[in-house]
PDB file of C-alpha atoms in Angstrom:
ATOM      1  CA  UNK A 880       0.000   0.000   0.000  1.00  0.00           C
ATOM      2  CA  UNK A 881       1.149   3.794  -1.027  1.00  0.00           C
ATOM      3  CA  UNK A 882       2.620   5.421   2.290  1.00  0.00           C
ATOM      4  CA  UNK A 883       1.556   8.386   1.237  1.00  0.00           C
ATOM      5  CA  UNK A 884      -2.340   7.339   1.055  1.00  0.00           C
ATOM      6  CA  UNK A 885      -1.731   5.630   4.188  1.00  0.00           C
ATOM      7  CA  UNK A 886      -0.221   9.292   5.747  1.00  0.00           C
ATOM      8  CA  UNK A 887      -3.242  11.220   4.188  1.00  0.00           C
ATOM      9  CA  UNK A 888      -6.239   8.742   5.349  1.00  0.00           C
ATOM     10  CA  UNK A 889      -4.852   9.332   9.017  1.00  0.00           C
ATOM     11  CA  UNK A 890      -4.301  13.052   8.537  1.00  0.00           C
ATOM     12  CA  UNK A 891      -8.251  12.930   7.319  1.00  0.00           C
ATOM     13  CA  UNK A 892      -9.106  10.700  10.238  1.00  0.00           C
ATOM     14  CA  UNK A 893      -7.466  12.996  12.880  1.00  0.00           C
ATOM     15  CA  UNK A 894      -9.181  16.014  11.144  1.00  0.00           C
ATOM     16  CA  UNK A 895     -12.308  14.564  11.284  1.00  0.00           C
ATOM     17  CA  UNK A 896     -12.446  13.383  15.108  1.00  0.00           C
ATOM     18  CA  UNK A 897     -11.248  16.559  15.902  1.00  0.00           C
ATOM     19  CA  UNK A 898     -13.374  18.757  14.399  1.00  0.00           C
ATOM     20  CA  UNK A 899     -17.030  16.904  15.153  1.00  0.00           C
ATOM     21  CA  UNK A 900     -16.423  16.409  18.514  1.00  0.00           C
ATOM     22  CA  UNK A 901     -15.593  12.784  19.120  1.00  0.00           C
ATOM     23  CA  UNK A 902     -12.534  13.464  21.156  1.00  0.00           C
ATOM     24  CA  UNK A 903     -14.721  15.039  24.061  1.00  0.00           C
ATOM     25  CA  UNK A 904     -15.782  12.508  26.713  1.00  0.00           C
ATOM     26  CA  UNK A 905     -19.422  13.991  26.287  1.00  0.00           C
ATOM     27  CA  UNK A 906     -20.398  14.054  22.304  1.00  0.00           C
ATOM     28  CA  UNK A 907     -22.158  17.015  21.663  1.00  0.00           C
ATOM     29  CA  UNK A 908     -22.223  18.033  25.333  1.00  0.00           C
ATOM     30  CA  UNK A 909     -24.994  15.360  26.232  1.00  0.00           C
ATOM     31  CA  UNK A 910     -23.310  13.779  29.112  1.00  0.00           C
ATOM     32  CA  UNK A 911     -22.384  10.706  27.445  1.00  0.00           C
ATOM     33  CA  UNK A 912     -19.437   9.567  24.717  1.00  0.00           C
ATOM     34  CA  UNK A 913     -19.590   8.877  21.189  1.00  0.00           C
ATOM     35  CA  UNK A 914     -20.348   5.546  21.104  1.00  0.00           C
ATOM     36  CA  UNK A 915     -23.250   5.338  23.150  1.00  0.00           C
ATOM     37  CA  UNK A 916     -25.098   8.555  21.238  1.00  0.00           C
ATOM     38  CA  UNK A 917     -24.637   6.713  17.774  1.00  0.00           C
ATOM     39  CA  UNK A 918     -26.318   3.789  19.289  1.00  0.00           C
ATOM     40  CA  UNK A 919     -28.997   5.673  21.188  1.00  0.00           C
ATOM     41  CA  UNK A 920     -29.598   7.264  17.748  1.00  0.00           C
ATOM     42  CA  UNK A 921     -29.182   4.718  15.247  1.00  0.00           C
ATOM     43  CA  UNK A 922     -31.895   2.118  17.929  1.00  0.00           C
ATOM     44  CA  UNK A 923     -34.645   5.144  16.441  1.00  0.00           C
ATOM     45  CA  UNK A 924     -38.181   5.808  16.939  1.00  0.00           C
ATOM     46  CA  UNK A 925     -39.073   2.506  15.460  1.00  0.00           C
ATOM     47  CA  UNK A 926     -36.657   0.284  17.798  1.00  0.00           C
ATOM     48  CA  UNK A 927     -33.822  -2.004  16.198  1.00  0.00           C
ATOM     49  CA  UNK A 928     -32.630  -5.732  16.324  1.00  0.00           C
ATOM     50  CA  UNK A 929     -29.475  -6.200  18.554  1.00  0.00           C
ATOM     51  CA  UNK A 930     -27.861  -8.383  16.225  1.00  0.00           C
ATOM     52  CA  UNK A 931     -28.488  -6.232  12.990  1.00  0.00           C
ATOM     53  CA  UNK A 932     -27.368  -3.563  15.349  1.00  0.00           C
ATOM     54  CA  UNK A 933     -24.302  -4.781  16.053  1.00  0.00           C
ATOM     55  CA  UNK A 934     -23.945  -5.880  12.504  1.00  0.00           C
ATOM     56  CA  UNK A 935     -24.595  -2.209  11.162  1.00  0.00           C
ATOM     57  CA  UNK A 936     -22.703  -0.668  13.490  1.00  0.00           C
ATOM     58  CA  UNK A 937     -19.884  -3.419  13.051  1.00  0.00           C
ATOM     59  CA  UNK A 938     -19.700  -3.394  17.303  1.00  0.00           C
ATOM     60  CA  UNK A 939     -17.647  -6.255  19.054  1.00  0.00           C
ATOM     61  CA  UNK A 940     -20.628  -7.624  20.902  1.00  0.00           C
ATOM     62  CA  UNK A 941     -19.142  -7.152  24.812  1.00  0.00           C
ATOM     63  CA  UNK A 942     -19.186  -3.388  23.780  1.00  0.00           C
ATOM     64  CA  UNK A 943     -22.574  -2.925  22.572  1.00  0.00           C
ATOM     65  CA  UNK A 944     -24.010  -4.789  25.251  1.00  0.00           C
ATOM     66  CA  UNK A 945     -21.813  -2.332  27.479  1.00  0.00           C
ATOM     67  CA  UNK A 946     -23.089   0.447  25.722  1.00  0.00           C
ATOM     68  CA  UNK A 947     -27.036  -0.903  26.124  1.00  0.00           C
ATOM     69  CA  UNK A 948     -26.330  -1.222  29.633  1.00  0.00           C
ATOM     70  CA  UNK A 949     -25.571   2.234  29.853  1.00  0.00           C
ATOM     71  CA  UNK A 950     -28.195   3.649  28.017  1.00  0.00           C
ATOM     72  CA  UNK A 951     -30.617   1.447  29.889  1.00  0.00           C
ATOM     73  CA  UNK A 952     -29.195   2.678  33.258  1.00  0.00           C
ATOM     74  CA  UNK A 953     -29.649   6.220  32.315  1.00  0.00           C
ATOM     75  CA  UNK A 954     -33.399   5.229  31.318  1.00  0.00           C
ATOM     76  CA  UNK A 955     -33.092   5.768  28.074  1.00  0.00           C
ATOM     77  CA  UNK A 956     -33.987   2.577  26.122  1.00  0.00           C
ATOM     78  CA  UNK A 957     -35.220  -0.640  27.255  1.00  0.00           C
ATOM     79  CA  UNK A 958     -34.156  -3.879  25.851  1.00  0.00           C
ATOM     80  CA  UNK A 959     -36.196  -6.977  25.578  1.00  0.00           C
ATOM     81  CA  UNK A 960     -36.561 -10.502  23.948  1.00  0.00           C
ATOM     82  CA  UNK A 961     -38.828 -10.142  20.626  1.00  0.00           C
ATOM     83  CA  UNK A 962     -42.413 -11.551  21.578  1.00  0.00           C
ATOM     84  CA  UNK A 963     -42.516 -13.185  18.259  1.00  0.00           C
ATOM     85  CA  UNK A 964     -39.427 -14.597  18.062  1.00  0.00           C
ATOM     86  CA  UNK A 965     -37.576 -15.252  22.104  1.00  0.00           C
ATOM     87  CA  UNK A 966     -33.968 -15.412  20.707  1.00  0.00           C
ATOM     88  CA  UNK A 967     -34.199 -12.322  19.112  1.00  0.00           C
ATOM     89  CA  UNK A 968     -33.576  -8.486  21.453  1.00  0.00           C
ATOM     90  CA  UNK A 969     -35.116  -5.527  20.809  1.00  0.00           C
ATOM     91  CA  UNK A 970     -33.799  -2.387  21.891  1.00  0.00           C
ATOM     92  CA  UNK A 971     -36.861   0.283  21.570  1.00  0.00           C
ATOM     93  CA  UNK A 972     -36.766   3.993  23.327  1.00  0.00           C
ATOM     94  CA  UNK A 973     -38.004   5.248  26.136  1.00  0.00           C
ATOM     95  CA  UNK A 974     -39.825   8.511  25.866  1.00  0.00           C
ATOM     96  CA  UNK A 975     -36.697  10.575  27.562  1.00  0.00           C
ATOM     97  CA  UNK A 976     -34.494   8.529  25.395  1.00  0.00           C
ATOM     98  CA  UNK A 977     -36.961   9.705  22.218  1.00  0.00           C
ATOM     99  CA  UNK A 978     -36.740  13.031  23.634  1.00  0.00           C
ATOM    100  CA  UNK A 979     -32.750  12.586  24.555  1.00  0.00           C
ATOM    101  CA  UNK A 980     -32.795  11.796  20.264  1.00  0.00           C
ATOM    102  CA  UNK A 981     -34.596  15.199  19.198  1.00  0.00           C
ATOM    103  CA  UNK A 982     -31.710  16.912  21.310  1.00  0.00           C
ATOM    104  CA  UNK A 983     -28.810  14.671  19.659  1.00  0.00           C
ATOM    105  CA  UNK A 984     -30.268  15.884  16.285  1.00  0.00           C
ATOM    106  CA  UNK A 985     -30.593  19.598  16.841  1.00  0.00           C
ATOM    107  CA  UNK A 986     -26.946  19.320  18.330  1.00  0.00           C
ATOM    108  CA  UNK A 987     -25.583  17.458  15.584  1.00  0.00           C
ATOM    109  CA  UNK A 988     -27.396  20.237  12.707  1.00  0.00           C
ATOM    110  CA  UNK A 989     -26.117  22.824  14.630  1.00  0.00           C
ATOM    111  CA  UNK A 990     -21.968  21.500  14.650  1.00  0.00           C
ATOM    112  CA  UNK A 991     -22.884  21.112  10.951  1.00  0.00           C
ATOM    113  CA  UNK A 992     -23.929  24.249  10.720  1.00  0.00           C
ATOM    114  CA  UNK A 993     -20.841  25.595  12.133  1.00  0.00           C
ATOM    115  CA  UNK A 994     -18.626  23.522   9.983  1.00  0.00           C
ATOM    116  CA  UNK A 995     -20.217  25.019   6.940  1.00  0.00           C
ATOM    117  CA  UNK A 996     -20.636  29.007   8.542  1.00  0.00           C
ATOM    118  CA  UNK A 997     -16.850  30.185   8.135  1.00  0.00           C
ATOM    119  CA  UNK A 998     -16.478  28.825   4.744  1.00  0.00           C
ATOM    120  CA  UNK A 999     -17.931  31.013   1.309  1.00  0.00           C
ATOM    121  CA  UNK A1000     -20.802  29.320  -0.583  1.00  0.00           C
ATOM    122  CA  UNK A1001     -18.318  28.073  -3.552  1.00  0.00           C
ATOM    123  CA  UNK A1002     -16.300  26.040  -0.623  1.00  0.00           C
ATOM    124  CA  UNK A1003     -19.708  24.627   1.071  1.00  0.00           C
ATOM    125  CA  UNK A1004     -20.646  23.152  -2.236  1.00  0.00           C
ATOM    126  CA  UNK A1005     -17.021  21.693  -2.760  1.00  0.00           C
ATOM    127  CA  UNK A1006     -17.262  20.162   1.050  1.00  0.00           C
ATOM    128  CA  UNK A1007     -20.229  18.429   0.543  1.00  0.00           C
ATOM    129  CA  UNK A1008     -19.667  17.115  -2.946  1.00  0.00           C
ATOM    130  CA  UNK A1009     -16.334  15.613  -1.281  1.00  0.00           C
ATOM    131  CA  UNK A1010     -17.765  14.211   1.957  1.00  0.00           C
ATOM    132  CA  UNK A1011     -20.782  12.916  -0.736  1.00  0.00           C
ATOM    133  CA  UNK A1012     -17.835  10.793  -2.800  1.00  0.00           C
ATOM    134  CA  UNK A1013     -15.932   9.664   0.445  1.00  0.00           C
ATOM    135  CA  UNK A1014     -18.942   8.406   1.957  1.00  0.00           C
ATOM    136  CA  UNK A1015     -19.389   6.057  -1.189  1.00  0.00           C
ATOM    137  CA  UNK A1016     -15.690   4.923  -1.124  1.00  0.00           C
ATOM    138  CA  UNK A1017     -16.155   3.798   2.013  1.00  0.00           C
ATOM    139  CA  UNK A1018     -19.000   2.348   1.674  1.00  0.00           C
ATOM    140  CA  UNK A1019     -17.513   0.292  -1.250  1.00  0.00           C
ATOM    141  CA  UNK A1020     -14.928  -0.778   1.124  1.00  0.00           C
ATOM    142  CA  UNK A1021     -16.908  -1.770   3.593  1.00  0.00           C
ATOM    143  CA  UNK A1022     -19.662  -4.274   1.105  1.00  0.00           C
ATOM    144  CA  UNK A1023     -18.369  -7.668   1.924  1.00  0.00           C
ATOM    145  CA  UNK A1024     -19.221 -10.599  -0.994  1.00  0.00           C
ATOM    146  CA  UNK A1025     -19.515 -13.856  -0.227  1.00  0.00           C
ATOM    147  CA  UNK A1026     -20.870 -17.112  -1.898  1.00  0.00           C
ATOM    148  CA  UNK A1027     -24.432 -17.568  -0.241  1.00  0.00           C
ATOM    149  CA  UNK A1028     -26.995 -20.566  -0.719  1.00  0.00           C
ATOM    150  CA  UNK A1029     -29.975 -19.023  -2.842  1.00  0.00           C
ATOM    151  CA  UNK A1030     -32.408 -20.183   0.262  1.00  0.00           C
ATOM    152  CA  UNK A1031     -30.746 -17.816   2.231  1.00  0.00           C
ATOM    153  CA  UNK A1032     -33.012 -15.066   3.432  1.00  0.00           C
ATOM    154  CA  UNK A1033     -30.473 -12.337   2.249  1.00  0.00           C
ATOM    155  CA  UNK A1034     -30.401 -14.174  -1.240  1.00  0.00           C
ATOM    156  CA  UNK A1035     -34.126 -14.504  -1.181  1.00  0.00           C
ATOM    157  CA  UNK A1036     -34.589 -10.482  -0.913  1.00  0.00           C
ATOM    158  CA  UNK A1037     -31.773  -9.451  -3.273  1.00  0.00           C
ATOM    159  CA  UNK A1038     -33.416 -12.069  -6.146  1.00  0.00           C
ATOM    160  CA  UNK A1039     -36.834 -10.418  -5.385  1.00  0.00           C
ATOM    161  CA  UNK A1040     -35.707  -7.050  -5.698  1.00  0.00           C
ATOM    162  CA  UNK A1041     -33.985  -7.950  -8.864  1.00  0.00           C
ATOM    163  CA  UNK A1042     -37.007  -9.442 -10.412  1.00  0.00           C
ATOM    164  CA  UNK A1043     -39.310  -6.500  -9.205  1.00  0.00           C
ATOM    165  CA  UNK A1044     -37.092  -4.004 -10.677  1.00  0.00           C
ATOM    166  CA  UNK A1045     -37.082  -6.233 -14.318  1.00  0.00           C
ATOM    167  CA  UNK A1046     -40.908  -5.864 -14.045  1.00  0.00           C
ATOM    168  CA  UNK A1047     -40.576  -1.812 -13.521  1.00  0.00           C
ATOM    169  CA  UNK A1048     -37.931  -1.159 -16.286  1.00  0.00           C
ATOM    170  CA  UNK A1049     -38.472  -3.349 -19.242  1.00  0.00           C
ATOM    171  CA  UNK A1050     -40.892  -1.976 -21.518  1.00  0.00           C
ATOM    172  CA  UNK A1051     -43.571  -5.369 -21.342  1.00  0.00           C
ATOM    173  CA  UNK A1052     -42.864  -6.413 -17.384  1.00  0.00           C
ATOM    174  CA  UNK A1053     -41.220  -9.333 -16.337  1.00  0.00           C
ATOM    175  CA  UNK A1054     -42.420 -12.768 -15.504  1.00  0.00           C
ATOM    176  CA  UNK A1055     -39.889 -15.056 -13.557  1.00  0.00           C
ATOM    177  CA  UNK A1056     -41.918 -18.301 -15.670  1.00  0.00           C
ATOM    178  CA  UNK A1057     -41.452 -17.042 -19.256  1.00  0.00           C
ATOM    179  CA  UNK A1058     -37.812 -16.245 -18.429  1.00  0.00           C
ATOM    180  CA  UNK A1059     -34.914 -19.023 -19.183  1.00  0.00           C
ATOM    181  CA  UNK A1060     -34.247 -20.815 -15.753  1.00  0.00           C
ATOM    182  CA  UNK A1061     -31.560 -20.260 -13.162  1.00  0.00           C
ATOM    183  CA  UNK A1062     -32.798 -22.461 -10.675  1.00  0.00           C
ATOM    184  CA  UNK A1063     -31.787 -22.819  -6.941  1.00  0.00           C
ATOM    185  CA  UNK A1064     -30.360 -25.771  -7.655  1.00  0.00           C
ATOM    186  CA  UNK A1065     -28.657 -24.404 -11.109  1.00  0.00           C
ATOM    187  CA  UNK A1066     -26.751 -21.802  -8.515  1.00  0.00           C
ATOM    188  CA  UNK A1067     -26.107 -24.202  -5.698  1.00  0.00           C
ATOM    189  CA  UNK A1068     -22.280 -25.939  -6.324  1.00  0.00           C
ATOM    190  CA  UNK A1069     -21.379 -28.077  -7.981  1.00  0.00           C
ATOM    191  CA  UNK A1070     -24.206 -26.859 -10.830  1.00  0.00           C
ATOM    192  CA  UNK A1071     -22.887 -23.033  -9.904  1.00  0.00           C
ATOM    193  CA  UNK A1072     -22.930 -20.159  -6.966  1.00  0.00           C
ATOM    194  CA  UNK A1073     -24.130 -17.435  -6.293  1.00  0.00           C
ATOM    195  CA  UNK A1074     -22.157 -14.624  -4.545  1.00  0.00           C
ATOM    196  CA  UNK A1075     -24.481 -11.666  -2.269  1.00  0.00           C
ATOM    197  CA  UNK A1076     -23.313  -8.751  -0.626  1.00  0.00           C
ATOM    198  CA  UNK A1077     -24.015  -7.103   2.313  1.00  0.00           C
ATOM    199  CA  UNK A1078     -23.491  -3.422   3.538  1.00  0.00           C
ATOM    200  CA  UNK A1079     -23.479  -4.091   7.153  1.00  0.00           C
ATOM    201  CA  UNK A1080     -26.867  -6.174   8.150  1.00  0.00           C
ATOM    202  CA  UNK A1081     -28.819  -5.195   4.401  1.00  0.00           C
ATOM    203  CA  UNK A1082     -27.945  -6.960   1.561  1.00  0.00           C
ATOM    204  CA  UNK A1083     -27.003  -4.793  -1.307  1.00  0.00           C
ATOM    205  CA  UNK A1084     -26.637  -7.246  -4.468  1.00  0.00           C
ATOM    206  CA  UNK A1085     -26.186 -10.390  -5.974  1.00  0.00           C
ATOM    207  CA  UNK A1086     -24.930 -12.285  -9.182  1.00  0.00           C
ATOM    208  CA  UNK A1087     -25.127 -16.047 -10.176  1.00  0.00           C
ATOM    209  CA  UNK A1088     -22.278 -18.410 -12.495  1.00  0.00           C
ATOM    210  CA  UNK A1089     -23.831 -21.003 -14.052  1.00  0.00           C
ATOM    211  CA  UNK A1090     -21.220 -23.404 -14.787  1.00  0.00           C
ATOM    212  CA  UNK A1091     -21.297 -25.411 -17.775  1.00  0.00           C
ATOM    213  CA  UNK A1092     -20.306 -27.996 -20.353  1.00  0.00           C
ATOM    214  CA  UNK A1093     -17.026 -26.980 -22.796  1.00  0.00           C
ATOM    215  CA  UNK A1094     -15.198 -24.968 -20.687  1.00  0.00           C
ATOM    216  CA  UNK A1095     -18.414 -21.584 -21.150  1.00  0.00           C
ATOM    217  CA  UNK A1096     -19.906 -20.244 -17.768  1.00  0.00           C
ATOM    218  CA  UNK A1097     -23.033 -18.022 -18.198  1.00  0.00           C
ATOM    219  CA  UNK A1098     -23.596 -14.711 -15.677  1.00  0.00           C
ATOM    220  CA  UNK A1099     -27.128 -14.569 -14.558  1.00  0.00           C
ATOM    221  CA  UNK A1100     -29.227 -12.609 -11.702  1.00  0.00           C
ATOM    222  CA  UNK A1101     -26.695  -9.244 -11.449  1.00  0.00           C
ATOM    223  CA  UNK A1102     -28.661  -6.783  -9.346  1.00  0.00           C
ATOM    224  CA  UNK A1103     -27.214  -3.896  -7.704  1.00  0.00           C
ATOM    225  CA  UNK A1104     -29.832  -2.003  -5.220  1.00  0.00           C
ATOM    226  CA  UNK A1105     -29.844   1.678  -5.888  1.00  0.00           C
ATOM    227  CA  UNK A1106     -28.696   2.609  -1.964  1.00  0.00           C
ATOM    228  CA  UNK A1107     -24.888   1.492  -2.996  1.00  0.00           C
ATOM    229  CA  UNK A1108     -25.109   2.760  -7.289  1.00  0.00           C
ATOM    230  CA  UNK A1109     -22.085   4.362  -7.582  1.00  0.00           C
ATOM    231  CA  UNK A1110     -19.986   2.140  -5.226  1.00  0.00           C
ATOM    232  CA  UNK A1111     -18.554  -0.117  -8.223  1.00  0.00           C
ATOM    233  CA  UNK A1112     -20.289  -2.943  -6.794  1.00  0.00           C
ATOM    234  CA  UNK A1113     -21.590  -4.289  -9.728  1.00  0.00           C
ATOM    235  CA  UNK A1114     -18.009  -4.343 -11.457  1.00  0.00           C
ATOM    236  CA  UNK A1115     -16.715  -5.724  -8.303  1.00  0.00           C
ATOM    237  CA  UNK A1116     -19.549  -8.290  -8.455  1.00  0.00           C
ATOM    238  CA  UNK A1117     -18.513  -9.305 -12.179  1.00  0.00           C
ATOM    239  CA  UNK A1118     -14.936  -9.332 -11.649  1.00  0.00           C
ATOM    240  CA  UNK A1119     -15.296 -12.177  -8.827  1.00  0.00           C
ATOM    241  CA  UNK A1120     -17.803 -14.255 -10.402  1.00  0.00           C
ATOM    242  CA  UNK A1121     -15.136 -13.674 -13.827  1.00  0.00           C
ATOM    243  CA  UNK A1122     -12.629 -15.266 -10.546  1.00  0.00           C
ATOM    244  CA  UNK A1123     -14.371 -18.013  -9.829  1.00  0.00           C
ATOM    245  CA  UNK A1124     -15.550 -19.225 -13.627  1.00  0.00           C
ATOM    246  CA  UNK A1125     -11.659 -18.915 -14.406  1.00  0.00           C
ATOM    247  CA  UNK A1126     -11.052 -21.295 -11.083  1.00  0.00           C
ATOM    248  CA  UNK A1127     -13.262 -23.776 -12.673  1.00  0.00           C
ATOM    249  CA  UNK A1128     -11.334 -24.144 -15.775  1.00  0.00           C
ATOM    250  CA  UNK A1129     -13.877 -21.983 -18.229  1.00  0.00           C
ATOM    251  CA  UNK A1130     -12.326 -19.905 -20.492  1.00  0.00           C
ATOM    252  CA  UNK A1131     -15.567 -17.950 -22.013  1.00  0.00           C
ATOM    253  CA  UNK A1132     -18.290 -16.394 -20.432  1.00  0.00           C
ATOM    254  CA  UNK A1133     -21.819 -15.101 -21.440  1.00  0.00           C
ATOM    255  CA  UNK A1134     -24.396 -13.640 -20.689  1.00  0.00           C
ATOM    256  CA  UNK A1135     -27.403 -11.701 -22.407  1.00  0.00           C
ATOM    257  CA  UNK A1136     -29.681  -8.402 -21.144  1.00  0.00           C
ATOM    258  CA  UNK A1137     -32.227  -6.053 -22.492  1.00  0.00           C
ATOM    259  CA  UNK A1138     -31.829  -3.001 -23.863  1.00  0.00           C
ATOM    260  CA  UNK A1139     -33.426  -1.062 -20.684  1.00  0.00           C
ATOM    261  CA  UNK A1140     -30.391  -2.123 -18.246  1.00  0.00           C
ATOM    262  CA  UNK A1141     -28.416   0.239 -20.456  1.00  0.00           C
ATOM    263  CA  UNK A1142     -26.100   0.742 -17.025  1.00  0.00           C
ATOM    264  CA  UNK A1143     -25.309  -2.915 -17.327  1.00  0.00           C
ATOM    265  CA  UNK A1144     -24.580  -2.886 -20.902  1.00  0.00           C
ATOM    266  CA  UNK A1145     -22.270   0.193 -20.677  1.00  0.00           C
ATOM    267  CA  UNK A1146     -20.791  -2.155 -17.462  1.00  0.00           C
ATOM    268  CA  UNK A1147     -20.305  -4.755 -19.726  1.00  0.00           C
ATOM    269  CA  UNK A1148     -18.622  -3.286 -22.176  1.00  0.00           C
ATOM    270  CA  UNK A1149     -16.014  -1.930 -20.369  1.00  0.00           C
ATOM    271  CA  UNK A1150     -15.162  -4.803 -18.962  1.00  0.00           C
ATOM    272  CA  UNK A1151     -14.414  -6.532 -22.031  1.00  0.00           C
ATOM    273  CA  UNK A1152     -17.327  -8.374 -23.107  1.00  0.00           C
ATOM    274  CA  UNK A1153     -18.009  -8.104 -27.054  1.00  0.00           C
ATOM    275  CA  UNK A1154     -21.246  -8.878 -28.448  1.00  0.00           C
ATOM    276  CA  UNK A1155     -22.061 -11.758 -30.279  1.00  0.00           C
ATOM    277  CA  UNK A1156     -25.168 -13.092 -31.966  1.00  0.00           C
ATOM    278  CA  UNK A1157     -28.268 -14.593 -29.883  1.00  0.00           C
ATOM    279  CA  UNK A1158     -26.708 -17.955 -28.373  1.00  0.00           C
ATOM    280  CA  UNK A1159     -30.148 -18.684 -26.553  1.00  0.00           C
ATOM    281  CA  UNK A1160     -33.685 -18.229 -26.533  1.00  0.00           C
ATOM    282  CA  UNK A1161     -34.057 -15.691 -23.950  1.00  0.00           C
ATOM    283  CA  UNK A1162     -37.366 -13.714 -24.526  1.00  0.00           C
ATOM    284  CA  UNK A1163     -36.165 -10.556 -22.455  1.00  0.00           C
ATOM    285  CA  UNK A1164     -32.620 -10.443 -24.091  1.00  0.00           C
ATOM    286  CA  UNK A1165     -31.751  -7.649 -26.385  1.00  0.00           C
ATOM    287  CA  UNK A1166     -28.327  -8.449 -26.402  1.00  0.00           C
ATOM    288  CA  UNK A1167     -25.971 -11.227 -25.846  1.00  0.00           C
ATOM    289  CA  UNK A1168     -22.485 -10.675 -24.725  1.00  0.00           C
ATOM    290  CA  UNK A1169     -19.227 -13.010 -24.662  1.00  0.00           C
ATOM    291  CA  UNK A1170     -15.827 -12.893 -22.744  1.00  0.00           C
ATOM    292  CA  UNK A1171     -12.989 -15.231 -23.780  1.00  0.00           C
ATOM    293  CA  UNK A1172     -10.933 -15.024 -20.208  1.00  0.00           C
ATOM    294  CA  UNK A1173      -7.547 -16.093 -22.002  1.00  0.00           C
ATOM    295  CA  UNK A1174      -7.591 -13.090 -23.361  1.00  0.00           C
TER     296      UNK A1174
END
C-alpha cells in the first residue's frame, strides 16, 4: 500500500475526530461519549434488532451490550426478547431517550452548521460534494461478498428485488416463468454459486455463475440495489464471479440483457465483453455478450 495514502487517510481521520467532537468525553455536550449517542440514535423511533445492530454498526458484541447497559441505566432505552421470536432483542426507546434523540439531532445540525458558517458558498458546495464521494468509497470498502446458498433469506430479498425491478424497467414487465431458468439448484455448487453482498446487516446485491459444459460459464441474476449505485459494486460483483468461472477451468463467459439495463450494458462493455449473436432463446434479451478469459 502507497505510504503516502496511508499518511493522508490518518491526517483525514485525525481532522475529522477533531473537528465533530468525538474526542470530548461527552459528544455534543450530552453527558455521554460517542459511542453510546450513535447507538442511542441509530436504535430510532421505530426500535432495532441487537444483532443487525451490532452488525450495522460493526460493534464487538461485549461493547454494545456495554453500551445498552448504559443507556438502559440512564433510562433511556429498554431492551427486551422479541415476543414473536424469544432469541431475538429488541432495543426500543423510552420517551426521555426519544426526547434525549430530538436533542442529539438539533446538536448534531447545529456542529454542521458551524462547519459550513466560516467557509464562502463556492467552498460549502465543494465540502459536501467531497464528503458525498468519500462516503461512497467507504461504503464500497466496507460491502463484503460472499458465496451464499440461494435459500438464504439475504439471497431470497436481493433475487426479489432484482425481479421487481425487471418488471418496472423493461418496456412489457417481467415474468420469472417465461424467463430461461436459473434455478436454486442451477446456482447451488457443484451446478454453480451465487455470490451476495451485504453493507453491514442489508444486503445490497447479488450475481449467479452457471457453470457449464465446454469450458463456457453463463452470468445470470446481477442486481445492484440503488442505496450502494455508484460504489462499483456491480463491477466488483462481475470481476469475482469472472474469478471463480476462471477457477473452474472456463475460459468464455456469457451472458445476455435487455436493452433497458443500459447501465449494465455500458458495465459490460467496459469490462471486455463483445457482443455476439443470440446464443439462446431468452425472450427478455436484447443483447448477448461473450468474454474469452484467455484473453
Amino acid at each position: 500500500m502507497d505510504g503516502a495514502m496511508v499518511a493522508q487517510v490518518r491526517r483525514f481521520n485525525r481532522t475529522v475526530t477533531q473537528r465533530v467532537g468525538a474526542l470530548q468525553d461527552e459528544f455534543l455536550g450530552r453527558g455521554r461519549p460517542l459511542g453510546a449517542a450513535r447507538v442511542l440514535w441509530e436504535i430510532g423511533p421505530e426500535g432495532r434488532d441487537v444483532r443487525t445492530l451490532r452488525t450495522d454498526l460493526g460493534l464487538d458484541s461485549g461493547y454494545l451490550s456495554r453500551l445498552l447497559r448504559s443507556l438502559e441505566a440512564d433510562s433511556l432505552i429498554t431492551v427486551e426478547a422479541d415476543p414473536y421470536d424469544r432469541r431475538v432483542r429488541l432495543a426500543r426507546l423510552t420517551p426521555e431517550g426519544a426526547a434525549e434523540r430530538e436533542a442529539l439531532d438539533r446538536r448534531s445540525d447545529e456542529v454542521a452548521a458551524a462547519l459550513l458558517t466560516p467557509l464562502a458558498p463556492p467552498q460549502r458546495d465543494r465540502l459536501a460534494a467531497a464528503m458525498a464521494e468519500v462516503e461512497r468509497l467507504l461504503w464500497a470498502g466496507m460491502i463484503e461478498v460472499t458465496v451464499a446458498d440461494p435459500g438464504d433469506p439475504a439471497a431470497r430479498h436481493c433475487l426479489g428485488a432484482y425481479f421487481a425491478e425487471l418488471d418496472s424497467r423493461f418496456d412489457a414487465g417481467f415474468e420469472v416463468d417465461r424467463s430461461n431458468p436459473a434455478s436454486d439448484d442451477g446456482m447451488r455448487p457443484p451446478a454453480g454459486i451465487l455470490l451476495v453482498a451485504r453493507l453491514g446487516a442489508e444486503p445490497v446485491g447479488c450475481g449467479a455463475l452457471l457453470f457449464g459444459a465446454h469450458g463456457v460459464c453463463e452470468i445470470k441474476r446481477m442486481w445492484v440495489s440503488a442505496t450502494v449505485r455508484g460504489t462499483g459494486l456491480g463491477r466488483r460483483l462481475l470481476g469475482e464471479l469472472e474469478t471463480h468461472a476462471a477457477a473452474s477451468g472456463a475460459r468464455v463467459l456469457r451472458l445476455e440483457t435487455n436493452r433497458a439495463l443500459v447501465e449494465a450494458i455500458a458495465l459490460y462493455r467496459s469490462a471486455g465483453y463483445t457482443e455476439v449473436d443470440a446464443f439462446n432463446d431468452e425472450p427478455y434479451a436484447h443483447h448477448w455478450f461473450e468474454k474469452h478469459l484467455a484473453d
